[in-house]
CSV table of N, CA and C in Angstrom, one decimal:
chain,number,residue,atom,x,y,z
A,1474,UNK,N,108.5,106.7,126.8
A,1474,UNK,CA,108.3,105.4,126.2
A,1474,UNK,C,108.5,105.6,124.7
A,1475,UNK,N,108.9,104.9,123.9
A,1475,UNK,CA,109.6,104.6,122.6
A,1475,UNK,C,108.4,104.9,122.0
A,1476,UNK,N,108.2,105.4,120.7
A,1476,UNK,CA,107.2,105.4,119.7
A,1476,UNK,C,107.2,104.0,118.7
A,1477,UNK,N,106.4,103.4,118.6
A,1477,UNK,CA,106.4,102.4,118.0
A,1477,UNK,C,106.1,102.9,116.2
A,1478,UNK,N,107.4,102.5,115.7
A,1478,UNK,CA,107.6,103.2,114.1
A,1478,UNK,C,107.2,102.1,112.9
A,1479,UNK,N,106.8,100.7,113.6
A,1479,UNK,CA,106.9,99.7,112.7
A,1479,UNK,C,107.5,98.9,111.9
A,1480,UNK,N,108.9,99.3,112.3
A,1480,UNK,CA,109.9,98.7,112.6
A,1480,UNK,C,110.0,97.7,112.6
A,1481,UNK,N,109.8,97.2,113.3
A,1481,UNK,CA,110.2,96.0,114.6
A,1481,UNK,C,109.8,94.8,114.4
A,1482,UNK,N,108.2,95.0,113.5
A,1482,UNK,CA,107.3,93.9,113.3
A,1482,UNK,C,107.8,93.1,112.0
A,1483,UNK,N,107.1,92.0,111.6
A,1483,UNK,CA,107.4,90.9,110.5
A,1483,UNK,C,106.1,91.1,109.4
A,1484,UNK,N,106.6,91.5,108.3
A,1484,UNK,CA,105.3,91.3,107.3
A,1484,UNK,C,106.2,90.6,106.3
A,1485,UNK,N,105.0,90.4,105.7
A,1485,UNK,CA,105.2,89.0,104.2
A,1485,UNK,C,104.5,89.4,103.2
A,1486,UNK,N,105.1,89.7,102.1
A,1486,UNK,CA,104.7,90.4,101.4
A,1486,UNK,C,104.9,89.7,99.8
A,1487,UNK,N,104.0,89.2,99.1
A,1487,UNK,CA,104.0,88.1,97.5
A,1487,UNK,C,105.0,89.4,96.6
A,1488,UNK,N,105.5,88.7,95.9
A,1488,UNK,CA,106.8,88.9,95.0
A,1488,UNK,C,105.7,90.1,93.8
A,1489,UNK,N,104.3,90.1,94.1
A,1489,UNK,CA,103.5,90.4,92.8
A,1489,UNK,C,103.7,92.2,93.6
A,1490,UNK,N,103.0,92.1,95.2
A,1490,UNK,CA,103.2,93.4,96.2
A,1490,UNK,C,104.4,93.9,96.3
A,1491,UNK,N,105.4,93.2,95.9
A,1491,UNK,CA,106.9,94.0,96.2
A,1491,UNK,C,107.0,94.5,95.0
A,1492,UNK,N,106.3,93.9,93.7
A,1492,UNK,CA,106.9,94.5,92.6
A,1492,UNK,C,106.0,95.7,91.9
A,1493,UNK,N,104.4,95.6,92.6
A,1493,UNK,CA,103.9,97.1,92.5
A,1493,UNK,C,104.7,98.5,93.2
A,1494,UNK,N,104.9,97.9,94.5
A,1494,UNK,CA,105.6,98.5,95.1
A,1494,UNK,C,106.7,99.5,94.6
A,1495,UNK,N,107.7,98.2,94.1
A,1495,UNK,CA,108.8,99.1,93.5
A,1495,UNK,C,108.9,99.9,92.5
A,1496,UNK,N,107.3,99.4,91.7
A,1496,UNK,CA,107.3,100.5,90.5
A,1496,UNK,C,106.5,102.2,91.2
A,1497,UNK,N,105.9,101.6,91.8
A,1497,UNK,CA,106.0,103.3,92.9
A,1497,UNK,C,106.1,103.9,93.4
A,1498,UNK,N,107.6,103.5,94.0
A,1498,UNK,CA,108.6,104.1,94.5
A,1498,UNK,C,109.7,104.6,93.4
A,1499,UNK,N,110.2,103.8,92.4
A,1499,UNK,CA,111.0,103.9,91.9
A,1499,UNK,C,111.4,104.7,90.4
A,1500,UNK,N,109.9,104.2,89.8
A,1500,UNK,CA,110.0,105.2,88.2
A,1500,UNK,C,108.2,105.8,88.6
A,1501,UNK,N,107.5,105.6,89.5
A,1501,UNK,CA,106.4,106.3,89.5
A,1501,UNK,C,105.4,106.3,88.6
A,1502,UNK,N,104.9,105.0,88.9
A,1502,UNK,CA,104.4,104.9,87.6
A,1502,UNK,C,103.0,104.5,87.8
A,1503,UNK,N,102.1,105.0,87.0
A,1503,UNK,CA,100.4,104.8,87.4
A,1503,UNK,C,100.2,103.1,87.7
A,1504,UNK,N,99.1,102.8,88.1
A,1504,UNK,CA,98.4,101.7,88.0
A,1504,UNK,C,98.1,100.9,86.5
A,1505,UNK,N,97.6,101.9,85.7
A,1505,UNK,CA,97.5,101.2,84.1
A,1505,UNK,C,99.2,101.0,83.6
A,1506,UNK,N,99.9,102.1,83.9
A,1506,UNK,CA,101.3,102.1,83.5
A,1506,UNK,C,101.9,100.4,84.4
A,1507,UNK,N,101.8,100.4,85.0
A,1507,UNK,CA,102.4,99.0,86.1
A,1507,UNK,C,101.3,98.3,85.1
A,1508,UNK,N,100.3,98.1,84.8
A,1508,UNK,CA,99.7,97.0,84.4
A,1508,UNK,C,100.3,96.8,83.2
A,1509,UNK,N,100.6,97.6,82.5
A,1509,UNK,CA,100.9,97.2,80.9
A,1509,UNK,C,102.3,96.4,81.0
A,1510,UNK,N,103.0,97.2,82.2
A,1510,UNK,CA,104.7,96.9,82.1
A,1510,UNK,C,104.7,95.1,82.5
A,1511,UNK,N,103.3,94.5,83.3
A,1511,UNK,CA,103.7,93.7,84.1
A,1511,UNK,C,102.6,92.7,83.5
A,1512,UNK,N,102.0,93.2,82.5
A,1512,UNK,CA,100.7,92.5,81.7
A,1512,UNK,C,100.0,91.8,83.0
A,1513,UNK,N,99.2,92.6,83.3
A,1513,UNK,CA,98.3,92.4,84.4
A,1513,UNK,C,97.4,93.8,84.4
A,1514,UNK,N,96.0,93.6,84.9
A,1514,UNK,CA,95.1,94.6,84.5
A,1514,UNK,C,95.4,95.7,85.6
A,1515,UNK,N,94.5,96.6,85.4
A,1515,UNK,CA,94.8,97.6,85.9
A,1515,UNK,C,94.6,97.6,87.5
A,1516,UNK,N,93.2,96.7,87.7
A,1516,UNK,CA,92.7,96.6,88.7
A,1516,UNK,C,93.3,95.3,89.4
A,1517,UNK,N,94.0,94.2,88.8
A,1517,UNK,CA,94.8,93.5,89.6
A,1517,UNK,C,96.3,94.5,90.1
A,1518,UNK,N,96.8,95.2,89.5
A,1518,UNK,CA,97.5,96.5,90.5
A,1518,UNK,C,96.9,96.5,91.8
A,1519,UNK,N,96.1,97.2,91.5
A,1519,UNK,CA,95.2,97.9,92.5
A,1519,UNK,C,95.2,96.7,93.6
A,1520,UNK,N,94.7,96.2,93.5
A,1520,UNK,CA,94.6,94.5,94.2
A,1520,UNK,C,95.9,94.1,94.8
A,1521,UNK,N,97.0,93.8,94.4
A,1521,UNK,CA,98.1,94.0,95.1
A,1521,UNK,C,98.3,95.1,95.7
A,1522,UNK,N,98.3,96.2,95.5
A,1522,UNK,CA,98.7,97.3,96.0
A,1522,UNK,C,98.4,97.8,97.6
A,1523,UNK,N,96.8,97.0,97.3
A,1523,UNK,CA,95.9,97.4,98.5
A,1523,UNK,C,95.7,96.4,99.4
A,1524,UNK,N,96.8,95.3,99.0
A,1524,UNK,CA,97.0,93.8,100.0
A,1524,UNK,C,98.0,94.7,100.8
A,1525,UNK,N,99.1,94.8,99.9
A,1525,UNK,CA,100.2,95.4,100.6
A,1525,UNK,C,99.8,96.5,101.7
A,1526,UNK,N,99.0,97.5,101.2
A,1526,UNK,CA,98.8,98.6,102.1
A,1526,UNK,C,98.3,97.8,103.4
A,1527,UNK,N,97.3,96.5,103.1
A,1527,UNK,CA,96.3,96.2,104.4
A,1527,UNK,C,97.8,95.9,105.1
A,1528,UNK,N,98.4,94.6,104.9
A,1528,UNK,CA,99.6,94.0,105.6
A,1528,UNK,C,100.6,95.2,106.2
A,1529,UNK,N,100.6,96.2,105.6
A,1529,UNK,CA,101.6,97.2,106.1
A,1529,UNK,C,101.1,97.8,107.2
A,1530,UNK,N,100.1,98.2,107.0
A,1530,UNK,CA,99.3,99.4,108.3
A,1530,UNK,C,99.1,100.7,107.9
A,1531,UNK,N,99.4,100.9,106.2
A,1531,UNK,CA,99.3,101.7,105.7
A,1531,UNK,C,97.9,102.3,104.4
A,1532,UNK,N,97.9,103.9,105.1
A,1532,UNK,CA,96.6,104.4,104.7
A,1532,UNK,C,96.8,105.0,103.2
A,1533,UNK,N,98.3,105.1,102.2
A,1533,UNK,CA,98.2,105.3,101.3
A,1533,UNK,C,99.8,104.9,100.4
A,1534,UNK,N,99.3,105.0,99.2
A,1534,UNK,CA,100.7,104.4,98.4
A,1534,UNK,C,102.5,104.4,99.2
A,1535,UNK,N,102.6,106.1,98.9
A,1535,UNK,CA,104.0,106.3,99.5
A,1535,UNK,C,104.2,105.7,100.7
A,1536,UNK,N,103.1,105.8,101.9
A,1536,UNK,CA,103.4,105.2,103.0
A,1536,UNK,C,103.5,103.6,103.5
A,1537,UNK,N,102.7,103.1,102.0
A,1537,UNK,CA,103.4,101.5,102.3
A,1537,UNK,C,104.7,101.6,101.9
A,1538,UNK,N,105.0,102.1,100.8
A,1538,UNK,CA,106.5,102.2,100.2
A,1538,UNK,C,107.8,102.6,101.1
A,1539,UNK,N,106.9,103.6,101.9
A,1539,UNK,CA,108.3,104.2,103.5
A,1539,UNK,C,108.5,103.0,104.3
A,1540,UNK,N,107.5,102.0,104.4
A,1540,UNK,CA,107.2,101.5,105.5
A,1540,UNK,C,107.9,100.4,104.8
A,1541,UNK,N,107.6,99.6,103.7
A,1541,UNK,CA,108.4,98.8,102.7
A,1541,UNK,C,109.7,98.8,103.1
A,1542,UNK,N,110.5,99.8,102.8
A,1542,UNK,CA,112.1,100.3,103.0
A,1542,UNK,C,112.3,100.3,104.0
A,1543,UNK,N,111.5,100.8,105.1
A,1543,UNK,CA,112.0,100.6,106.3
A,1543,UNK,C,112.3,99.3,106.9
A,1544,UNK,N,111.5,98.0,106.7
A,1544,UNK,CA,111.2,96.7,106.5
A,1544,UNK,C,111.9,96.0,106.1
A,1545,UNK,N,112.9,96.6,104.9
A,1545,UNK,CA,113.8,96.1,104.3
A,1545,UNK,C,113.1,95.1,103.2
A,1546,UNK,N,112.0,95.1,102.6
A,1546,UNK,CA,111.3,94.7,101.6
A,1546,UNK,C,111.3,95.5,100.4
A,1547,UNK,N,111.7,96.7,100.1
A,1547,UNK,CA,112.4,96.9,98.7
A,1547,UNK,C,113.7,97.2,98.7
């Protein structure tokens, strides 16, 4: 039987979760660092970050980010 990779499923993900996202994948960048770049606090990061992770199925940064790409959401 097939491993189910997560793939396959539909997530929706706000323009605010894609764009924490891509700053953590892409230039690696803290939570305060994303806040400043995106004038938003530190803890509204965090707040998207950890919508995204719920919606994804994911238990930490990188692995929303794998799961993101895989998804075709960044």
């Amino acid at each position: 039987m097939p491993r189910d990779n997560g793939c396959e499923r539909s997530v929706a993900l706000s323009q605010l979760e894609i764009s924490c996202l891509w700053w953590v994948v892409a230039k690696g960048k803290s939570s305060w660092e994303m806040g400043e770049i995106m004038d938003i606090s530190e803890n509204t990061v965090n707040f998207h970050i950890k919508n995204a992770m719920r919606k994804l199925g994911a238990t930490r940064r990188i692995q929303a980010v794998i799961m993101a790409i895989r998804l075709n959401l960044l």
